[in-house]
PDB file of C-alpha atoms in Angstrom:
ATOM      1  CA  MET S   1     -61.563  42.739  29.642  1.00  0.00           C
ATOM      2  CA  ASP S   2     -62.654  46.380  29.165  1.00  0.00           C
ATOM      3  CA  PHE S   3     -61.703  48.722  26.342  1.00  0.00           C
ATOM      4  CA  THR S   4     -63.113  51.528  24.187  1.00  0.00           C
ATOM      5  CA  VAL S   5     -63.802  51.508  20.442  1.00  0.00           C
ATOM      6  CA  LEU S   6     -64.939  54.729  18.747  1.00  0.00           C
ATOM      7  CA  LYS S   7     -66.130  56.232  22.064  1.00  0.00           C
ATOM      8  CA  THR S   8     -68.119  53.086  22.886  1.00  0.00           C
ATOM      9  CA  GLY S   9     -67.202  51.120  26.001  1.00  0.00           C
ATOM     10  CA  VAL S  10     -66.792  47.388  25.433  1.00  0.00           C
ATOM     11  CA  THR S  11     -66.708  44.661  28.086  1.00  0.00           C
ATOM     12  CA  VAL S  12     -65.836  41.100  27.080  1.00  0.00           C
ATOM     13  CA  SER S  13     -66.291  38.274  29.553  1.00  0.00           C
ATOM     14  CA  PRO S  14     -63.998  35.247  29.185  1.00  0.00           C
ATOM     15  CA  LEU S  15     -67.161  33.161  29.555  1.00  0.00           C
ATOM     16  CA  PHE S  16     -68.388  34.588  26.244  1.00  0.00           C
ATOM     17  CA  PHE S  17     -65.588  32.797  24.412  1.00  0.00           C
ATOM     18  CA  ALA S  18     -65.964  29.670  26.555  1.00  0.00           C
ATOM     19  CA  VAL S  19     -69.677  29.339  25.785  1.00  0.00           C
ATOM     20  CA  LEU S  20     -69.132  30.149  22.103  1.00  0.00           C
ATOM     21  CA  THR S  21     -66.357  27.550  21.849  1.00  0.00           C
ATOM     22  CA  ALA S  22     -68.430  24.881  23.618  1.00  0.00           C
ATOM     23  CA  PHE S  23     -71.420  25.705  21.410  1.00  0.00           C
ATOM     24  CA  LEU S  24     -69.335  25.239  18.259  1.00  0.00           C
ATOM     25  CA  LEU S  25     -67.445  22.157  19.467  1.00  0.00           C
ATOM     26  CA  LEU S  26     -70.545  20.309  20.667  1.00  0.00           C
ATOM     27  CA  ASP S  27     -72.413  20.904  17.426  1.00  0.00           C
ATOM     28  CA  LYS S  28     -72.900  17.645  15.567  1.00  0.00           C
ATOM     29  CA  ASN S  29     -75.078  18.751  12.647  1.00  0.00           C
ATOM     30  CA  GLY S  30     -73.776  22.165  11.524  1.00  0.00           C
ATOM     31  CA  VAL S  31     -76.447  24.286  13.160  1.00  0.00           C
ATOM     32  CA  ALA S  32     -74.036  26.138  15.454  1.00  0.00           C
ATOM     33  CA  ILE S  33     -71.916  27.776  12.784  1.00  0.00           C
ATOM     34  CA  TRP S  34     -75.026  29.005  10.966  1.00  0.00           C
ATOM     35  CA  ALA S  35     -76.532  30.203  14.254  1.00  0.00           C
ATOM     36  CA  VAL S  36     -73.355  32.176  15.012  1.00  0.00           C
ATOM     37  CA  LEU S  37     -73.256  33.685  11.513  1.00  0.00           C
ATOM     38  CA  PHE S  38     -76.942  34.656  11.576  1.00  0.00           C
ATOM     39  CA  SER S  39     -76.509  36.019  15.116  1.00  0.00           C
ATOM     40  CA  LEU S  40     -73.713  38.246  13.809  1.00  0.00           C
ATOM     41  CA  MET S  41     -76.062  39.365  11.036  1.00  0.00           C
ATOM     42  CA  HIS S  42     -78.697  40.024  13.724  1.00  0.00           C
ATOM     43  CA  GLU S  43     -76.269  42.222  15.678  1.00  0.00           C
ATOM     44  CA  SER S  44     -75.243  44.062  12.519  1.00  0.00           C
ATOM     45  CA  GLY S  45     -78.943  44.936  12.117  1.00  0.00           C
ATOM     46  CA  HIS S  46     -78.780  46.835  15.410  1.00  0.00           C
ATOM     47  CA  PHE S  47     -75.654  48.702  14.328  1.00  0.00           C
ATOM     48  CA  PHE S  48     -77.171  49.563  10.941  1.00  0.00           C
ATOM     49  CA  ALA S  49     -80.291  50.886  12.693  1.00  0.00           C
ATOM     50  CA  LEU S  50     -78.077  52.987  14.975  1.00  0.00           C
ATOM     51  CA  LEU S  51     -76.384  54.461  11.900  1.00  0.00           C
ATOM     52  CA  CYS S  52     -79.807  55.235  10.424  1.00  0.00           C
ATOM     53  CA  VAL S  53     -80.913  57.117  13.561  1.00  0.00           C
ATOM     54  CA  LYS S  54     -77.501  58.840  13.766  1.00  0.00           C
ATOM     55  CA  SER S  55     -76.479  57.390  17.107  1.00  0.00           C
ATOM     56  CA  ARG S  56     -74.018  54.899  18.564  1.00  0.00           C
ATOM     57  CA  PRO S  57     -74.097  52.436  21.438  1.00  0.00           C
ATOM     58  CA  LYS S  58     -72.999  53.769  24.809  1.00  0.00           C
ATOM     59  CA  HIS S  59     -71.665  50.389  25.931  1.00  0.00           C
ATOM     60  CA  ILE S  60     -71.497  46.838  24.554  1.00  0.00           C
ATOM     61  CA  LYS S  61     -71.108  43.805  26.816  1.00  0.00           C
ATOM     62  CA  LEU S  62     -70.303  40.311  25.552  1.00  0.00           C
ATOM     63  CA  SER S  63     -71.167  37.759  28.235  1.00  0.00           C
ATOM     64  CA  ALA S  64     -71.997  34.074  28.553  1.00  0.00           C
ATOM     65  CA  PHE S  65     -75.632  34.912  27.773  1.00  0.00           C
ATOM     66  CA  GLY S  66     -74.979  36.889  24.595  1.00  0.00           C
ATOM     67  CA  ILE S  67     -74.454  40.487  23.628  1.00  0.00           C
ATOM     68  CA  GLU S  68     -76.009  43.376  25.524  1.00  0.00           C
ATOM     69  CA  MET S  69     -76.046  46.909  24.193  1.00  0.00           C
ATOM     70  CA  ARG S  70     -76.830  50.084  26.145  1.00  0.00           C
ATOM     71  CA  LEU S  71     -77.943  52.999  24.013  1.00  0.00           C
ATOM     72  CA  CYS S  72     -77.156  56.669  24.440  1.00  0.00           C
ATOM     73  CA  ASN S  73     -79.876  58.538  26.351  1.00  0.00           C
ATOM     74  CA  ASN S  74     -80.673  60.971  23.525  1.00  0.00           C
ATOM     75  CA  LEU S  75     -82.850  58.572  21.511  1.00  0.00           C
ATOM     76  CA  SER S  76     -86.615  58.944  21.253  1.00  0.00           C
ATOM     77  CA  THR S  77     -88.907  56.044  22.094  1.00  0.00           C
ATOM     78  CA  LEU S  78     -89.526  55.352  18.405  1.00  0.00           C
ATOM     79  CA  LYS S  79     -85.791  55.287  17.630  1.00  0.00           C
ATOM     80  CA  LYS S  80     -85.143  52.928  20.557  1.00  0.00           C
ATOM     81  CA  VAL S  81     -87.879  50.570  19.340  1.00  0.00           C
ATOM     82  CA  ILE S  82     -86.400  50.663  15.821  1.00  0.00           C
ATOM     83  CA  VAL S  83     -82.886  49.882  17.087  1.00  0.00           C
ATOM     84  CA  PHE S  84     -83.951  47.108  19.482  1.00  0.00           C
ATOM     85  CA  SER S  85     -86.300  45.421  16.989  1.00  0.00           C
ATOM     86  CA  SER S  86     -83.988  45.715  13.967  1.00  0.00           C
ATOM     87  CA  GLY S  87     -82.084  42.525  14.852  1.00  0.00           C
ATOM     88  CA  PHE S  88     -85.021  40.146  14.914  1.00  0.00           C
ATOM     89  CA  VAL S  89     -86.705  41.932  12.003  1.00  0.00           C
ATOM     90  CA  LEU S  90     -83.557  41.292   9.940  1.00  0.00           C
ATOM     91  CA  ASN S  91     -83.683  37.597  10.953  1.00  0.00           C
ATOM     92  CA  PHE S  92     -87.318  37.359   9.802  1.00  0.00           C
ATOM     93  CA  ILE S  93     -86.493  39.072   6.482  1.00  0.00           C
ATOM     94  CA  ALA S  94     -83.570  36.683   5.950  1.00  0.00           C
ATOM     95  CA  ALA S  95     -85.808  33.709   6.835  1.00  0.00           C
ATOM     96  CA  PHE S  96     -88.379  34.819   4.264  1.00  0.00           C
ATOM     97  CA  LEU S  97     -85.770  35.286   1.533  1.00  0.00           C
ATOM     98  CA  LEU S  98     -84.094  31.963   2.311  1.00  0.00           C
ATOM     99  CA  PHE S  99     -87.494  30.242   2.258  1.00  0.00           C
ATOM    100  CA  ILE S 100     -88.186  31.694  -1.213  1.00  0.00           C
ATOM    101  CA  PHE S 101     -84.872  30.245  -2.413  1.00  0.00           C
ATOM    102  CA  GLU S 102     -85.782  26.893  -0.836  1.00  0.00           C
ATOM    103  CA  LYS S 103     -83.104  27.006   1.848  1.00  0.00           C
ATOM    104  CA  ASP S 104     -85.482  25.668   4.488  1.00  0.00           C
ATOM    105  CA  PHE S 105     -82.795  24.730   7.013  1.00  0.00           C
ATOM    106  CA  LEU S 106     -81.220  28.202   6.939  1.00  0.00           C
ATOM    107  CA  SER S 107     -84.652  29.806   7.008  1.00  0.00           C
ATOM    108  CA  THR S 108     -85.515  27.800  10.119  1.00  0.00           C
ATOM    109  CA  VAL S 109     -82.301  28.878  11.876  1.00  0.00           C
ATOM    110  CA  ASN S 110     -83.210  32.529  11.238  1.00  0.00           C
ATOM    111  CA  ILE S 111     -86.765  32.014  12.437  1.00  0.00           C
ATOM    112  CA  ALA S 112     -85.478  30.397  15.649  1.00  0.00           C
ATOM    113  CA  ILE S 113     -83.068  33.278  16.325  1.00  0.00           C
ATOM    114  CA  GLY S 114     -85.725  35.851  15.448  1.00  0.00           C
ATOM    115  CA  VAL S 115     -88.414  34.299  17.637  1.00  0.00           C
ATOM    116  CA  PHE S 116     -86.067  33.736  20.576  1.00  0.00           C
ATOM    117  CA  THR S 117     -84.725  37.296  20.534  1.00  0.00           C
ATOM    118  CA  ALA S 118     -88.229  38.722  20.094  1.00  0.00           C
ATOM    119  CA  LEU S 119     -89.478  37.005  23.267  1.00  0.00           C
ATOM    120  CA  PRO S 120     -90.473  39.495  25.985  1.00  0.00           C
ATOM    121  CA  LEU S 121     -87.795  38.487  28.504  1.00  0.00           C
ATOM    122  CA  ALA S 122     -85.471  40.725  30.501  1.00  0.00           C
ATOM    123  CA  SER S 123     -82.374  39.882  28.459  1.00  0.00           C
ATOM    124  CA  THR S 124     -83.804  39.899  24.928  1.00  0.00           C
ATOM    125  CA  ASP S 125     -84.511  42.484  22.256  1.00  0.00           C
ATOM    126  CA  GLY S 126     -88.236  41.865  22.659  1.00  0.00           C
ATOM    127  CA  GLY S 127     -87.842  42.598  26.354  1.00  0.00           C
ATOM    128  CA  ALA S 128     -85.997  45.831  25.548  1.00  0.00           C
ATOM    129  CA  VAL S 129     -88.796  46.906  23.183  1.00  0.00           C
ATOM    130  CA  LEU S 130     -91.416  46.055  25.802  1.00  0.00           C
ATOM    131  CA  SER S 131     -89.501  47.987  28.489  1.00  0.00           C
ATOM    132  CA  VAL S 132     -89.245  51.086  26.293  1.00  0.00           C
ATOM    133  CA  LEU S 133     -92.977  50.984  25.521  1.00  0.00           C
ATOM    134  CA  ILE S 134     -93.965  50.445  29.162  1.00  0.00           C
ATOM    135  CA  GLU S 135     -91.660  53.280  30.294  1.00  0.00           C
ATOM    136  CA  GLU S 136     -93.267  55.573  27.728  1.00  0.00           C
ATOM    137  CA  THR S 137     -96.832  54.562  28.603  1.00  0.00           C
ATOM    138  CA  PHE S 138     -96.640  54.076  32.381  1.00  0.00           C
ATOM    139  CA  ALA S 139     -93.784  56.362  33.431  1.00  0.00           C
ATOM    140  CA  GLU S 140     -94.636  56.463  37.158  1.00  0.00           C
ATOM    141  CA  ASN S 141     -95.078  52.722  37.695  1.00  0.00           C
ATOM    142  CA  ALA S 142     -92.893  51.485  34.838  1.00  0.00           C
ATOM    143  CA  GLU S 143     -90.331  49.590  36.932  1.00  0.00           C
ATOM    144  CA  LYS S 144     -92.960  47.607  38.838  1.00  0.00           C
ATOM    145  CA  ILE S 145     -94.993  46.857  35.679  1.00  0.00           C
ATOM    146  CA  ILE S 146     -91.858  45.741  33.818  1.00  0.00           C
ATOM    147  CA  LYS S 147     -90.876  43.348  36.628  1.00  0.00           C
ATOM    148  CA  ILE S 148     -94.355  41.813  36.785  1.00  0.00           C
ATOM    149  CA  THR S 149     -94.626  41.549  32.990  1.00  0.00           C
ATOM    150  CA  PHE S 150     -91.207  39.939  32.587  1.00  0.00           C
ATOM    151  CA  ALA S 151     -91.881  37.520  35.442  1.00  0.00           C
ATOM    152  CA  PHE S 152     -95.200  36.518  33.865  1.00  0.00           C
ATOM    153  CA  PHE S 153     -93.650  35.918  30.440  1.00  0.00           C
ATOM    154  CA  ALA S 154     -90.644  34.081  31.902  1.00  0.00           C
ATOM    155  CA  VAL S 155     -92.931  31.634  33.741  1.00  0.00           C
ATOM    156  CA  LEU S 156     -95.195  31.233  30.691  1.00  0.00           C
ATOM    157  CA  ILE S 157     -92.287  30.666  28.299  1.00  0.00           C
ATOM    158  CA  PHE S 158     -90.625  28.256  30.747  1.00  0.00           C
ATOM    159  CA  ALA S 159     -93.820  26.199  30.996  1.00  0.00           C
ATOM    160  CA  VAL S 160     -94.372  26.109  27.221  1.00  0.00           C
ATOM    161  CA  LEU S 161     -90.752  25.145  26.505  1.00  0.00           C
ATOM    162  CA  LEU S 162     -90.799  22.458  29.197  1.00  0.00           C
ATOM    163  CA  ILE S 163     -93.983  20.962  27.720  1.00  0.00           C
ATOM    164  CA  LEU S 164     -92.494  21.062  24.211  1.00  0.00           C
ATOM    165  CA  PHE S 165     -89.325  19.417  25.537  1.00  0.00           C
ATOM    166  CA  GLY S 166     -91.452  16.672  27.071  1.00  0.00           C
ATOM    167  CA  PHE S 167     -92.964  15.888  23.672  1.00  0.00           C
ATOM    168  CA  SER S 168     -89.871  16.293  21.506  1.00  0.00           C
ATOM    169  CA  LYS S 169     -86.899  15.485  23.784  1.00  0.00           C
ATOM    170  CA  ASN S 170     -85.095  18.343  21.974  1.00  0.00           C
ATOM    171  CA  TYR S 171     -82.485  19.480  24.498  1.00  0.00           C
ATOM    172  CA  PHE S 172     -82.271  22.937  22.944  1.00  0.00           C
ATOM    173  CA  LEU S 173     -85.797  23.521  24.270  1.00  0.00           C
ATOM    174  CA  LEU S 174     -84.654  22.487  27.742  1.00  0.00           C
ATOM    175  CA  ILE S 175     -81.707  24.897  27.561  1.00  0.00           C
ATOM    176  CA  ALA S 176     -84.055  27.670  26.372  1.00  0.00           C
ATOM    177  CA  ALA S 177     -86.400  26.873  29.287  1.00  0.00           C
ATOM    178  CA  LEU S 178     -83.497  27.199  31.717  1.00  0.00           C
ATOM    179  CA  TYR S 179     -82.644  30.545  30.108  1.00  0.00           C
ATOM    180  CA  ALA S 180     -86.203  31.704  30.895  1.00  0.00           C
ATOM    181  CA  VAL S 181     -85.614  30.722  34.549  1.00  0.00           C
ATOM    182  CA  ILE S 182     -82.367  32.709  34.595  1.00  0.00           C
ATOM    183  CA  CYS S 183     -84.262  35.712  33.192  1.00  0.00           C
ATOM    184  CA  LEU S 184     -86.922  35.258  35.878  1.00  0.00           C
ATOM    185  CA  LYS S 185     -84.285  35.109  38.597  1.00  0.00           C
ATOM    186  CA  LYS S 186     -82.725  38.268  37.189  1.00  0.00           C
ATOM    187  CA  GLU S 187     -86.078  40.055  37.430  1.00  0.00           C
ATOM    188  CA  LEU S 188     -86.809  38.888  40.978  1.00  0.00           C
ATOM    189  CA  CYS S 189     -83.418  39.921  42.381  1.00  0.00           C
TER     190      CYS S 189
END
């Protein structure tokens, strides 16, 4: 489904709602609803940062793998870094505040979202920040360097998550490891 809101194109995949529904229905311990709420807070961080730099998203896509935002081309490198990093920075600030108020569970959910979205993978905010910095620093060879860097981190993160899964039998780690493989496949194609 495609539509426009305030001059911003929006694409919503039916799989977005399917994955979100499954995520919420399969949750046995209440983590999912908090993860969704803190993810919405995370996304609002990006929109607040866009307001601060006096810009708007060019296009927003909601897919099975999350929310992807394309920015307008008129932003400087610094403004792009601010917008892309604002989501996970907000999660880390929330985690710190929740930790102070002894809400350890909620703090941990924010840390998990913040760390995951800060990872330097092709489909994450950390990957977007890394891409912007590489494009600024290595303009001529940026595409090749970005592919190699993302592939390296995807393999490294996959291996670490698989090892952690082996020790903990936490299936979230296995799902996150598979996400790293999907990001690697995306970079190699």
